[in-house]
Short mmCIF file of N, CA and C in Angstrom, two decimals:
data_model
loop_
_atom_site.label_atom_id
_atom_site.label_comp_id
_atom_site.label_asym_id
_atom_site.label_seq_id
_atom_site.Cartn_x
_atom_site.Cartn_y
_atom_site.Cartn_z
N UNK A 1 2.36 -19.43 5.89
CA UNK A 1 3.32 -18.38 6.13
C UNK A 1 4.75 -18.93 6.17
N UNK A 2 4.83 -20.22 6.42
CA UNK A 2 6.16 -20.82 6.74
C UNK A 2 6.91 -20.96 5.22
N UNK A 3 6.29 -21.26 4.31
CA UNK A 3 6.29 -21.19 2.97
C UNK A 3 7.23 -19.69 2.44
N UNK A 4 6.42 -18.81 2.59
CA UNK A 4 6.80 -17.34 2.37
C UNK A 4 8.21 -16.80 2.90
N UNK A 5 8.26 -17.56 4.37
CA UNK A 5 9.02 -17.40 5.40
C UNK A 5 10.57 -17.65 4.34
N UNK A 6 10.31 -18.87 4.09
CA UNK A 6 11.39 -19.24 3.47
C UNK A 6 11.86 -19.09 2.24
N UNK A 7 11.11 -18.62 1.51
CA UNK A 7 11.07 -18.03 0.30
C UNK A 7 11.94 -16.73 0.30
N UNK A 8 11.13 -15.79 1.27
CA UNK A 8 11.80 -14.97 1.61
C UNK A 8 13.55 -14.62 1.87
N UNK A 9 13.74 -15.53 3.15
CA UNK A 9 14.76 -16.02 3.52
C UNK A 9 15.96 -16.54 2.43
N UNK A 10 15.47 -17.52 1.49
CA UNK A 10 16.51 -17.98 0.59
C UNK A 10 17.17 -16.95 -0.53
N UNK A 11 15.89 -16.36 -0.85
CA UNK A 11 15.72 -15.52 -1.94
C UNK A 11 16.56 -14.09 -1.04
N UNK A 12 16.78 -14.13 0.09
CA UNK A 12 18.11 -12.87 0.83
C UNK A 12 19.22 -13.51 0.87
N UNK A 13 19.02 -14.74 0.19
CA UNK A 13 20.67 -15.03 0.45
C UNK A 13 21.00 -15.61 2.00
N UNK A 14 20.16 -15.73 2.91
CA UNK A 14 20.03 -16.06 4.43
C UNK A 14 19.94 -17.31 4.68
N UNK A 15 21.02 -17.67 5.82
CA UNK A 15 21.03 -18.95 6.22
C UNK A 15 19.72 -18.57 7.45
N UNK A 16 19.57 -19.83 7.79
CA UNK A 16 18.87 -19.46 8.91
C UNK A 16 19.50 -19.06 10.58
N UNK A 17 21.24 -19.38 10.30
CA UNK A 17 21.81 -19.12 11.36
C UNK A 17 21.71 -17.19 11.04
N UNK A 18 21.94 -17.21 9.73
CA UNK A 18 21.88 -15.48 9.54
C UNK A 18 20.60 -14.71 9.74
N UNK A 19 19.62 -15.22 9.44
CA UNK A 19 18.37 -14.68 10.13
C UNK A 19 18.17 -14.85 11.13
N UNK A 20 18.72 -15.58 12.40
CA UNK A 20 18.89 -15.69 13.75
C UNK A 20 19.76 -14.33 14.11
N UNK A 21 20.90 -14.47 13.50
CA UNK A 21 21.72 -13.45 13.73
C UNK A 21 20.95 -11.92 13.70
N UNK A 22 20.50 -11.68 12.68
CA UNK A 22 19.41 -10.60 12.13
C UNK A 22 18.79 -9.84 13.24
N UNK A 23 17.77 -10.93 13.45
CA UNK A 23 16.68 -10.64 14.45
C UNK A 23 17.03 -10.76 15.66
N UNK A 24 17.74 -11.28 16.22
CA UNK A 24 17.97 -11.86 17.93
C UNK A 24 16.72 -13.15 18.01
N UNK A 25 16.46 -13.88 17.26
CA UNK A 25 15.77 -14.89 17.49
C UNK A 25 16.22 -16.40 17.42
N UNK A 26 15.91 -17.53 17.72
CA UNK A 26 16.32 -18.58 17.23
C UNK A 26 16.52 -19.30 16.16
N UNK A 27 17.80 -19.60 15.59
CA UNK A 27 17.31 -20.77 14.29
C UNK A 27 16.46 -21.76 14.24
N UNK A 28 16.38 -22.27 15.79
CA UNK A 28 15.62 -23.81 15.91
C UNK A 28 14.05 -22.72 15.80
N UNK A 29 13.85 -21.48 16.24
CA UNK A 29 12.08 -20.75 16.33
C UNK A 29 12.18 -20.83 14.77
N UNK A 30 12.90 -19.61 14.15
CA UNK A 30 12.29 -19.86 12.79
C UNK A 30 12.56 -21.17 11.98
N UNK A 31 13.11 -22.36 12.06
CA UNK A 31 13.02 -23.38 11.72
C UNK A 31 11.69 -24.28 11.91
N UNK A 32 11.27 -23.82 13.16
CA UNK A 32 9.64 -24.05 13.62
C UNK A 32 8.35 -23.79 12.53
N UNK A 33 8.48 -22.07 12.61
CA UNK A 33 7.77 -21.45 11.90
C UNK A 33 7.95 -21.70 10.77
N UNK A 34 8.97 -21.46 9.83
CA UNK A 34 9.04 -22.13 8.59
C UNK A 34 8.71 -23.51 8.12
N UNK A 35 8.65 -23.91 9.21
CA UNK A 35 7.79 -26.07 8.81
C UNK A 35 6.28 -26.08 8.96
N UNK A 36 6.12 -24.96 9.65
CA UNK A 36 4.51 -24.83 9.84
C UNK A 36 4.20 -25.60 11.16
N UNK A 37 5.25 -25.80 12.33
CA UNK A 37 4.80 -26.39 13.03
C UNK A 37 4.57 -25.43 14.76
N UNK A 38 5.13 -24.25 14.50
CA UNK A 38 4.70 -23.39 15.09
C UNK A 38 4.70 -22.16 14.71
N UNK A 39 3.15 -21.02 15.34
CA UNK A 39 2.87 -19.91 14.62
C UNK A 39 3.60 -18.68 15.48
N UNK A 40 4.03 -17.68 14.66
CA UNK A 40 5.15 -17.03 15.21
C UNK A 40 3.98 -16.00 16.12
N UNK A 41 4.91 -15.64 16.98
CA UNK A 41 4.50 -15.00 18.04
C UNK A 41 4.47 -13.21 17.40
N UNK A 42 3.99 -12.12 17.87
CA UNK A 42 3.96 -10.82 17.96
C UNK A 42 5.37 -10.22 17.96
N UNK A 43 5.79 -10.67 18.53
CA UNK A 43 7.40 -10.15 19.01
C UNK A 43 8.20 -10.81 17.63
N UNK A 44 8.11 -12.12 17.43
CA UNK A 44 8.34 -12.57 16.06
C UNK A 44 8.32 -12.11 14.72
N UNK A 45 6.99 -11.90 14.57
CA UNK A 45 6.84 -10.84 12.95
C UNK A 45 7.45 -9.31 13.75
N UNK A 46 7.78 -9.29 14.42
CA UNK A 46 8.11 -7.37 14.49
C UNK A 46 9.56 -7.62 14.00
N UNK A 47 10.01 -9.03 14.59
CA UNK A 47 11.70 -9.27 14.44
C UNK A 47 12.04 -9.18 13.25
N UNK A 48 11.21 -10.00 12.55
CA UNK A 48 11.37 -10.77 10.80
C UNK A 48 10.93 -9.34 10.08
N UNK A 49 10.13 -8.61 10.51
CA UNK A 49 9.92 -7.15 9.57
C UNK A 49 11.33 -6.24 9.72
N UNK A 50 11.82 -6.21 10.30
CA UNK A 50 13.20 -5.33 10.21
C UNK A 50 14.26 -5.86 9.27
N UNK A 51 14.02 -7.61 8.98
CA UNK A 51 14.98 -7.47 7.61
C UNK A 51 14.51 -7.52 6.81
N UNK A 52 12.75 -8.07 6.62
CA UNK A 52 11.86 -8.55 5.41
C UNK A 52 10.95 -7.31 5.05
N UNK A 53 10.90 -6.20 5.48
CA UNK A 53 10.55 -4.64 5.13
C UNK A 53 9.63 -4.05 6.44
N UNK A 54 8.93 -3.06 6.20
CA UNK A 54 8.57 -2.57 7.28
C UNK A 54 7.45 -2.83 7.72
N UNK A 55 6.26 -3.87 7.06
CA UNK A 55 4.83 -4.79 7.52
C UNK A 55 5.05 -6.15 7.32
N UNK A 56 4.27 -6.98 7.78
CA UNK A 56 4.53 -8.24 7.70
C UNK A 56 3.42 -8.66 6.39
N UNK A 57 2.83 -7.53 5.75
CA UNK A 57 2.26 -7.70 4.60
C UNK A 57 3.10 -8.51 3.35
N UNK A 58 4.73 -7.92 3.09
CA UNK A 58 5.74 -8.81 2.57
C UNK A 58 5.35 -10.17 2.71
N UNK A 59 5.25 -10.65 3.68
CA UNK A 59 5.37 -12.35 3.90
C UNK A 59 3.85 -12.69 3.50
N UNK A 60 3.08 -12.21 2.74
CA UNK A 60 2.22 -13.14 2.68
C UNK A 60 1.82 -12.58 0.68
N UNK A 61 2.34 -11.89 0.04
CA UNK A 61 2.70 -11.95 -1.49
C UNK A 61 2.27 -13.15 -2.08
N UNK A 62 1.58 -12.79 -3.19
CA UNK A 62 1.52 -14.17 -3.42
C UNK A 62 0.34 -15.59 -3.43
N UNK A 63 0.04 -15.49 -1.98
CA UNK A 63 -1.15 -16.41 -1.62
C UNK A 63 -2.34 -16.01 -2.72
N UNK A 64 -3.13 -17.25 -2.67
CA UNK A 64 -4.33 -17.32 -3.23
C UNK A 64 -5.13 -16.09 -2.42
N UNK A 65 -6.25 -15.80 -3.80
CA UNK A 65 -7.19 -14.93 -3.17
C UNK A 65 -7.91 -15.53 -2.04
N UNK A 66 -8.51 -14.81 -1.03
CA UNK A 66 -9.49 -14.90 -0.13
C UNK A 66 -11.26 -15.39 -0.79
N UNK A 67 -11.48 -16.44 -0.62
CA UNK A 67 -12.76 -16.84 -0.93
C UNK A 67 -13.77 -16.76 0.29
N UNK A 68 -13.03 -17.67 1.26
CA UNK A 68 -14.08 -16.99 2.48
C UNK A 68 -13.30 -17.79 3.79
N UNK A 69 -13.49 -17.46 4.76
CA UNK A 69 -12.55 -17.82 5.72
C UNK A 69 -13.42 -18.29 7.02
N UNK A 70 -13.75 -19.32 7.50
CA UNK A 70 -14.88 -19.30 8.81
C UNK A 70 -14.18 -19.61 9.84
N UNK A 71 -14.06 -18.70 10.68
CA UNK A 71 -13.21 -18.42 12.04
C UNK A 71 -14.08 -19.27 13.11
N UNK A 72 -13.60 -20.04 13.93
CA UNK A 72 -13.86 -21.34 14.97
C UNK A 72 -13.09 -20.81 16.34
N UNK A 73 -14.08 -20.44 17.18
CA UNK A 73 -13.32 -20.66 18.52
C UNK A 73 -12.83 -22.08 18.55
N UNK A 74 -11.50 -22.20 19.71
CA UNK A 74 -10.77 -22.73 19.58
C UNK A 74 -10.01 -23.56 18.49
N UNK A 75 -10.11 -22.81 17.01
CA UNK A 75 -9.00 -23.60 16.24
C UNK A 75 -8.86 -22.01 15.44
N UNK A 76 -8.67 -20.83 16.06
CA UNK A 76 -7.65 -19.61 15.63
C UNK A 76 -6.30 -19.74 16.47
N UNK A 77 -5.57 -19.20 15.21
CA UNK A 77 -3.92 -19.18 15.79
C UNK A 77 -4.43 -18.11 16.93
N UNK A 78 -3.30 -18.01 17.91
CA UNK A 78 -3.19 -17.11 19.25
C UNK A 78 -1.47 -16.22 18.78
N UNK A 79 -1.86 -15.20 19.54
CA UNK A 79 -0.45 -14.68 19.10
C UNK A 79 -0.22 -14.68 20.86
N UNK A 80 1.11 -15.03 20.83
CA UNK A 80 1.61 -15.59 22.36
C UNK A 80 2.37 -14.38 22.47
N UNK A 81 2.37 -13.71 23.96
CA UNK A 81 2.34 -12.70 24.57
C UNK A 81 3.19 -13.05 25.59
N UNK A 82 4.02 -12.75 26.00
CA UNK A 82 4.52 -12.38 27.66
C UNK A 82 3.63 -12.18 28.81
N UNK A 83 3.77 -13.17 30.02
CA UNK A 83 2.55 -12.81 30.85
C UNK A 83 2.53 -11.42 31.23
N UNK A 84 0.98 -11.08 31.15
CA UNK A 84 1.32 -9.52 31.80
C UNK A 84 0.43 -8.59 30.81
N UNK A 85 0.69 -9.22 29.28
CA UNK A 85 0.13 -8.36 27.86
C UNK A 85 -0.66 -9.16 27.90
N UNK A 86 -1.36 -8.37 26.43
CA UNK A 86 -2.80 -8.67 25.65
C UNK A 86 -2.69 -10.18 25.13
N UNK A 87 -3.71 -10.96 25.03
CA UNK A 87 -3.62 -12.10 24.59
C UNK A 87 -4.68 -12.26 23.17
N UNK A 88 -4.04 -12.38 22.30
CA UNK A 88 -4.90 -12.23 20.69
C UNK A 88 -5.34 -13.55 20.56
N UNK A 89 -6.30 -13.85 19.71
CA UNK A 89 -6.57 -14.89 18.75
C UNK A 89 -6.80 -14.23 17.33
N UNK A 90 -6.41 -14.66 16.17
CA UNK A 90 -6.52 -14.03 14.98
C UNK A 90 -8.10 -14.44 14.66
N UNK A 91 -8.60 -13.55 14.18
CA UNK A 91 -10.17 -13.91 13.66
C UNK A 91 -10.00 -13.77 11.93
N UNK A 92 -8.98 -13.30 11.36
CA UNK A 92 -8.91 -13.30 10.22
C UNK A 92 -7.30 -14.46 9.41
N UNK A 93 -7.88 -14.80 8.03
CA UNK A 93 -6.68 -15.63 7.90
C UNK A 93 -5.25 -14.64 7.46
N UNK A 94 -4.70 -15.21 7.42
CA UNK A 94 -2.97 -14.50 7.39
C UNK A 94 -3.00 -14.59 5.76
N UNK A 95 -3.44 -13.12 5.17
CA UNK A 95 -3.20 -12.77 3.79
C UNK A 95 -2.75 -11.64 3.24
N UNK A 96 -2.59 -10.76 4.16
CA UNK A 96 -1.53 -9.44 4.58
C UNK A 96 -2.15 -8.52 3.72
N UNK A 97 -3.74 -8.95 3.80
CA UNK A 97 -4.49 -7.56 3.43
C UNK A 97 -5.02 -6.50 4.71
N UNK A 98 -5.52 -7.30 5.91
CA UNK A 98 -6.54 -7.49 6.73
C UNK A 98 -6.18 -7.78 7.94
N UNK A 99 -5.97 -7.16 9.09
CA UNK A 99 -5.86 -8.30 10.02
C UNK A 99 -6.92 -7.79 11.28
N UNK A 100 -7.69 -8.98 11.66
CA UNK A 100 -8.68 -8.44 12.74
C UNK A 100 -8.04 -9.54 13.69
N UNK A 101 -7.93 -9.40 15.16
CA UNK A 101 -7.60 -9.36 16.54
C UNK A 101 -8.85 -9.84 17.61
N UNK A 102 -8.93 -10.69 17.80
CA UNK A 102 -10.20 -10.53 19.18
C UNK A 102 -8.65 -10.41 20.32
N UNK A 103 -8.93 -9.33 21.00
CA UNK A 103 -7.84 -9.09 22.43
C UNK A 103 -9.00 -9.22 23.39
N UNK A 104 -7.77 -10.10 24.61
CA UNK A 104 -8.58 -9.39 25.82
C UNK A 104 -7.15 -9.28 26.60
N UNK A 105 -7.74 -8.46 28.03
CA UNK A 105 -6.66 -7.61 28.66
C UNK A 105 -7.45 -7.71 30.11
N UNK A 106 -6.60 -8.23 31.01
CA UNK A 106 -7.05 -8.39 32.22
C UNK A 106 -6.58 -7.35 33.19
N UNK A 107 -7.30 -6.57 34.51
CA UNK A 107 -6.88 -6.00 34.60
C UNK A 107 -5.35 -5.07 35.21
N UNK A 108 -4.87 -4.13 34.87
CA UNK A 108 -3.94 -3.69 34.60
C UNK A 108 -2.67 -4.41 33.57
N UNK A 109 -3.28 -4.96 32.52
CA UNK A 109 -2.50 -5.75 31.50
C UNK A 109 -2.70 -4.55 30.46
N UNK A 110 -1.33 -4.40 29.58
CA UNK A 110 -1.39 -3.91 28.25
C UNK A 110 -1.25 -4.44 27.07
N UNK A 111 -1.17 -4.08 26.15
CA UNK A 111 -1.01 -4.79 24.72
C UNK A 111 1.03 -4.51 24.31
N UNK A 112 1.55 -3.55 25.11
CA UNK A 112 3.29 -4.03 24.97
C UNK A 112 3.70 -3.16 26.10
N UNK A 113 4.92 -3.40 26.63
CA UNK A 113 5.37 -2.89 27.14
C UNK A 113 6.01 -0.92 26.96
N UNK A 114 5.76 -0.40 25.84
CA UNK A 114 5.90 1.03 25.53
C UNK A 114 5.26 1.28 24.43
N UNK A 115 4.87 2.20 24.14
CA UNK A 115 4.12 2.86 22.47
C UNK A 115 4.65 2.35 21.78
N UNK A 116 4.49 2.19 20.46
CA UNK A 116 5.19 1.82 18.88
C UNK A 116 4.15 1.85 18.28
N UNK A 117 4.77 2.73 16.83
CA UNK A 117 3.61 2.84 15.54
C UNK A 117 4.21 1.84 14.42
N UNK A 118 3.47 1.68 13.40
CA UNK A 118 3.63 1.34 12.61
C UNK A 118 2.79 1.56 11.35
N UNK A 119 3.34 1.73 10.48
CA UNK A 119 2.50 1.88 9.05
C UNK A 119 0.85 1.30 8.54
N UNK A 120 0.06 1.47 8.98
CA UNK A 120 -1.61 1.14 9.11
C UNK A 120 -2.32 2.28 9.60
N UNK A 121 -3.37 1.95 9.57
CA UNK A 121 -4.59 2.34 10.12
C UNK A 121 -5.33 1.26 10.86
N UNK A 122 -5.93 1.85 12.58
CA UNK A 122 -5.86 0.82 12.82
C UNK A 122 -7.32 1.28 13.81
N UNK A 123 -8.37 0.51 14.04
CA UNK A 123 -9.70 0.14 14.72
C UNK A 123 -9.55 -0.55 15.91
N UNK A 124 -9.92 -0.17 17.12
CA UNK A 124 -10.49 -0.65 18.46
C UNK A 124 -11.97 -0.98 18.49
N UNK A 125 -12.45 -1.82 18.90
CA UNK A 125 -14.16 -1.63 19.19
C UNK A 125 -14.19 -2.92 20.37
N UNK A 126 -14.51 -2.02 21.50
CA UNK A 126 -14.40 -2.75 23.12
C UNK A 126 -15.86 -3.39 23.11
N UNK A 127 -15.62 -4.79 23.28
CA UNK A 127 -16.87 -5.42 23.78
C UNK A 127 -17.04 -5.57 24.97
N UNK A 128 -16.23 -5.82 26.02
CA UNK A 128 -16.31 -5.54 27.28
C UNK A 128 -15.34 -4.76 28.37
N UNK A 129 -15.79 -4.18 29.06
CA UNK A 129 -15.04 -3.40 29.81
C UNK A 129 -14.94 -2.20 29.24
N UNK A 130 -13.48 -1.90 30.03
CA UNK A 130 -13.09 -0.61 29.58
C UNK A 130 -11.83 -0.87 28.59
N UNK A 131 -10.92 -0.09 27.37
CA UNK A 131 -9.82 0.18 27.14
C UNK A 131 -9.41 1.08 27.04
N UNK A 132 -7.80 1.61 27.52
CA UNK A 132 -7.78 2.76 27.52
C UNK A 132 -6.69 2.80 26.16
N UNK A 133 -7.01 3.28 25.12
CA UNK A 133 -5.92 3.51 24.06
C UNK A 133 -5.08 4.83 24.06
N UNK A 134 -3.87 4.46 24.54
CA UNK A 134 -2.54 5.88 24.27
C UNK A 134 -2.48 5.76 22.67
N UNK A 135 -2.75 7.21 22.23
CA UNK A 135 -1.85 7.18 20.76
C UNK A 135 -1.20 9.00 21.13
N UNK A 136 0.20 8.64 20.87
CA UNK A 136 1.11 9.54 21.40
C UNK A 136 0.64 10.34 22.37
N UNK A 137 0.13 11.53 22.30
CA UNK A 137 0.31 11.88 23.61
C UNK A 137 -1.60 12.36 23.78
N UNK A 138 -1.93 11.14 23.12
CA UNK A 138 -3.51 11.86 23.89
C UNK A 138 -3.73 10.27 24.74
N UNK A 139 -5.19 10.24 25.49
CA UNK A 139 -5.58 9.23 26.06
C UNK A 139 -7.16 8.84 25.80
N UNK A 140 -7.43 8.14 25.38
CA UNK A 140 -9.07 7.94 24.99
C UNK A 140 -9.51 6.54 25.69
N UNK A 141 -10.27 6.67 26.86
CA UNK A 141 -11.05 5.62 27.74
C UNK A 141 -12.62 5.12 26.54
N UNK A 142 -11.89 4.38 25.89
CA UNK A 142 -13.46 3.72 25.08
C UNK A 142 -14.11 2.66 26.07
N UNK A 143 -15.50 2.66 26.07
CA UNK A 143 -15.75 1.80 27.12
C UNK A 143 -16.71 0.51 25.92
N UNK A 144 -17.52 -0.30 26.36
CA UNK A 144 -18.12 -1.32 25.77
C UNK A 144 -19.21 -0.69 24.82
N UNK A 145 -18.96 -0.89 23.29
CA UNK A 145 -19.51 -0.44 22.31
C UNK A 145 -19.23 0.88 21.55
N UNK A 146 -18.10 1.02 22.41
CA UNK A 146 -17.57 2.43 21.80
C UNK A 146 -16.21 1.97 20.80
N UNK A 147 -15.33 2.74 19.74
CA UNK A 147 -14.71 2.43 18.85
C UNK A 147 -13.88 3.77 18.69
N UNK A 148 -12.52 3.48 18.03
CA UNK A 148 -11.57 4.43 18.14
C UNK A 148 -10.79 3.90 16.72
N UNK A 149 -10.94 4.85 15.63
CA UNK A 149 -9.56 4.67 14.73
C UNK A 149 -8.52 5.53 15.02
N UNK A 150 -7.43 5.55 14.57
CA UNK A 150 -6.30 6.41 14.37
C UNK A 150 -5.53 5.99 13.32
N UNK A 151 -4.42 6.77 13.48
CA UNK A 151 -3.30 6.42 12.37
C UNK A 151 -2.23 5.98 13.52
N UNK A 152 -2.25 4.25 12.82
CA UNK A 152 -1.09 3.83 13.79
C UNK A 152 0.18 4.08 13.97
N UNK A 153 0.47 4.72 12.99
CA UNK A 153 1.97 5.31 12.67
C UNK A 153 2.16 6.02 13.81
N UNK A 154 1.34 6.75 14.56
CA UNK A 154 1.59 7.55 15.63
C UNK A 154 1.84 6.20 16.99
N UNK A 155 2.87 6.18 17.51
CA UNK A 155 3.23 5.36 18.90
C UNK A 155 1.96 5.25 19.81
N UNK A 156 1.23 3.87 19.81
CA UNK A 156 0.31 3.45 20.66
C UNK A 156 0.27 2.68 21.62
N UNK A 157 -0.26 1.91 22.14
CA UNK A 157 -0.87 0.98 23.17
C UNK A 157 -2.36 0.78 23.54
N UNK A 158 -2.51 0.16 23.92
CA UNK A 158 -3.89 -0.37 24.80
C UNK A 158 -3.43 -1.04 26.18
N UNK A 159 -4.17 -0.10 27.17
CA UNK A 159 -4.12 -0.77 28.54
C UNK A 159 -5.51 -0.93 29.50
N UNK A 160 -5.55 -1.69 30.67
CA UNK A 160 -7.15 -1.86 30.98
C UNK A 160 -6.59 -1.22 32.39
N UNK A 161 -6.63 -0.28 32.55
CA UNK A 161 -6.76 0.40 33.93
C UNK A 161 -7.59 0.15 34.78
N UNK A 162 -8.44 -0.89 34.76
CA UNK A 162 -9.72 -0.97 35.90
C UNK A 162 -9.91 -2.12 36.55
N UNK A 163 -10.76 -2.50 37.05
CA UNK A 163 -10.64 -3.69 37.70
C UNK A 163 -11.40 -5.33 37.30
N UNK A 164 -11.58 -4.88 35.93
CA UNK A 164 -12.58 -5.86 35.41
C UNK A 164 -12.15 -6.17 33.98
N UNK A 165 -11.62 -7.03 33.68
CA UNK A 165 -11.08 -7.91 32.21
C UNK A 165 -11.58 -6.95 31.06
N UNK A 166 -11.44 -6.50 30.29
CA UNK A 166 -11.87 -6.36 28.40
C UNK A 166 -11.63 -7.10 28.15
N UNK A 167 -12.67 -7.22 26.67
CA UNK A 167 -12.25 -7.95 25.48
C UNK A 167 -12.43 -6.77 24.53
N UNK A 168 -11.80 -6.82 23.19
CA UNK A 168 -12.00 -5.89 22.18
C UNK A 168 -11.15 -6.24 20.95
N UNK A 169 -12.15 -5.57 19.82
CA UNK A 169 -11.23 -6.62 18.55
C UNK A 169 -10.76 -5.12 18.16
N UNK A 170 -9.55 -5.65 17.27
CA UNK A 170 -8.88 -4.15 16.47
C UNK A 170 -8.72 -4.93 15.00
N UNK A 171 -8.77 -4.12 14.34
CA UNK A 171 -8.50 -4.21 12.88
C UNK A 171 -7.34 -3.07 12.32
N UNK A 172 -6.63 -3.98 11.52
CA UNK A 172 -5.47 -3.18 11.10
C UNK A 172 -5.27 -3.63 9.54
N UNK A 173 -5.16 -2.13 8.83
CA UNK A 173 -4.73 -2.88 7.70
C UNK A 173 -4.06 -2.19 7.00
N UNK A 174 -2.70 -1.97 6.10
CA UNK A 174 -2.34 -3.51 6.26
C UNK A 174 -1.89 -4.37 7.68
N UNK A 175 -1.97 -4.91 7.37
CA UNK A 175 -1.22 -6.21 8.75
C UNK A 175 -0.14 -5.76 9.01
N UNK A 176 0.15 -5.45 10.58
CA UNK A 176 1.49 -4.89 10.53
C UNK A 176 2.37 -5.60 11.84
N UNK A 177 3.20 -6.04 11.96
CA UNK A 177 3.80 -6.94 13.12
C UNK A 177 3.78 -6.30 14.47
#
C-alpha cells in the first residue's frame, strides 16, 4: 500500500508536507506508511480518502490479482483504534476489492465515536456476545450467530452495550476507510 500511497501522492503533484497539510496528519506518519514500515491506522485511510477519492479502493489499483491469501493469527495487520473503540485485525489482504474485519468490542466500547456512512455494503456476523448496530435511525441487537447487512452509506456504528466482550467479523465491499 505504501507503494500506491506514493504513487498516488506524486502523481497529485503532493509534497508530503502538502498531504500533511491536506489531511491533518503527519509527514513523518505518512512517510512511515509509505516505506512500509508502518500500517495506517482507520482514522488514516478516512484522512487520505478525502484527497485520494471517496474509498480507499483508489489506493490499491493496480496490484496483482488475488491467488490466495492464508490469514495467521498473530501476523494480520491491526487497525489501531483510540482506547475506548473497536479493535480490528484484517483477515483479508489489502486489494480494495474485499475487506473482512475480525472486531472485538469490550464492554461499552464502540467501533467510532458518532455514525458515518460510506459508499459499500456492509455485513456484521457476531461470534460472541452481543452487538448492537445503529444504522441511522434504527437499532438492531444481533446476538452470537446472528448477521445484519445494510447499506453503509446510511451513518452507522457498532456498540457492545452489555457486560461481556464481542467478537464479530464485518465484511465490506468495496473497502472503504
Amino acid at each position: 500500500m505504501g507503494d500506491q500511497l506514493r504513487t498516488l501522492r506524486t502523481e497529485a503533484g503532493l509534497s508530503l508536507r502538502d498531504l500533511a497539510a491536506q489531511t491533518g496528519l503527519s509527514a513523518t506518519l505518512l512517510s512511515q506508511v509509505e516505506r512500509g514500515i508502518r500500517e495506517p491506522s482507520l482514522k488514516t485511510l478516512r484522512a487520505l480518502s478525502t484527497v485520494f477519492g471517496p474509498s480507499t479502493a483508489s489506493m490499491f489499483h493496480g496490484q496483482a490479482p488475488l491467488t490466495a491469501h492464508h490469514s495467521r493469527p498473530h501476523e494480520r495487520s491491526r487497525l489501531l483504534m483510540p482506547k475506548g473503540l473497536v479493535q480490528y485485525e484484517r483477515l483479508t489482504p489489502s486489494n480494495g476489492q474485499l475487506e473482512v474485519l475480525l472486531g472485538t468490542l469490550g464492554p461499552g466500547q464502540a467501533s467510532s465515536g458518532e455514525e458515518w456512512g460510506h459508499a459499500a455494503v456492509e455485513c456484521a456476523y457476531v461470534i460472541t456476545g452481543t452487538v448492537t448496530v445503529h444504522v441511522a435511525d434504527q437499532r438492531y441487537d444481533v446476538q452470537a450467530g446472528e448477521a445484519l447487512t445494510f447499506d453503509a452509506a446510511r451513518p452507522h456504528r457498532y456498540t457492545n452495550d452489555t457486560d461481556e466482550p464481542a467478537t464479530y467479523l464485518t465484511s465490506v465491499t468495496p473497502p472503504t476507510p
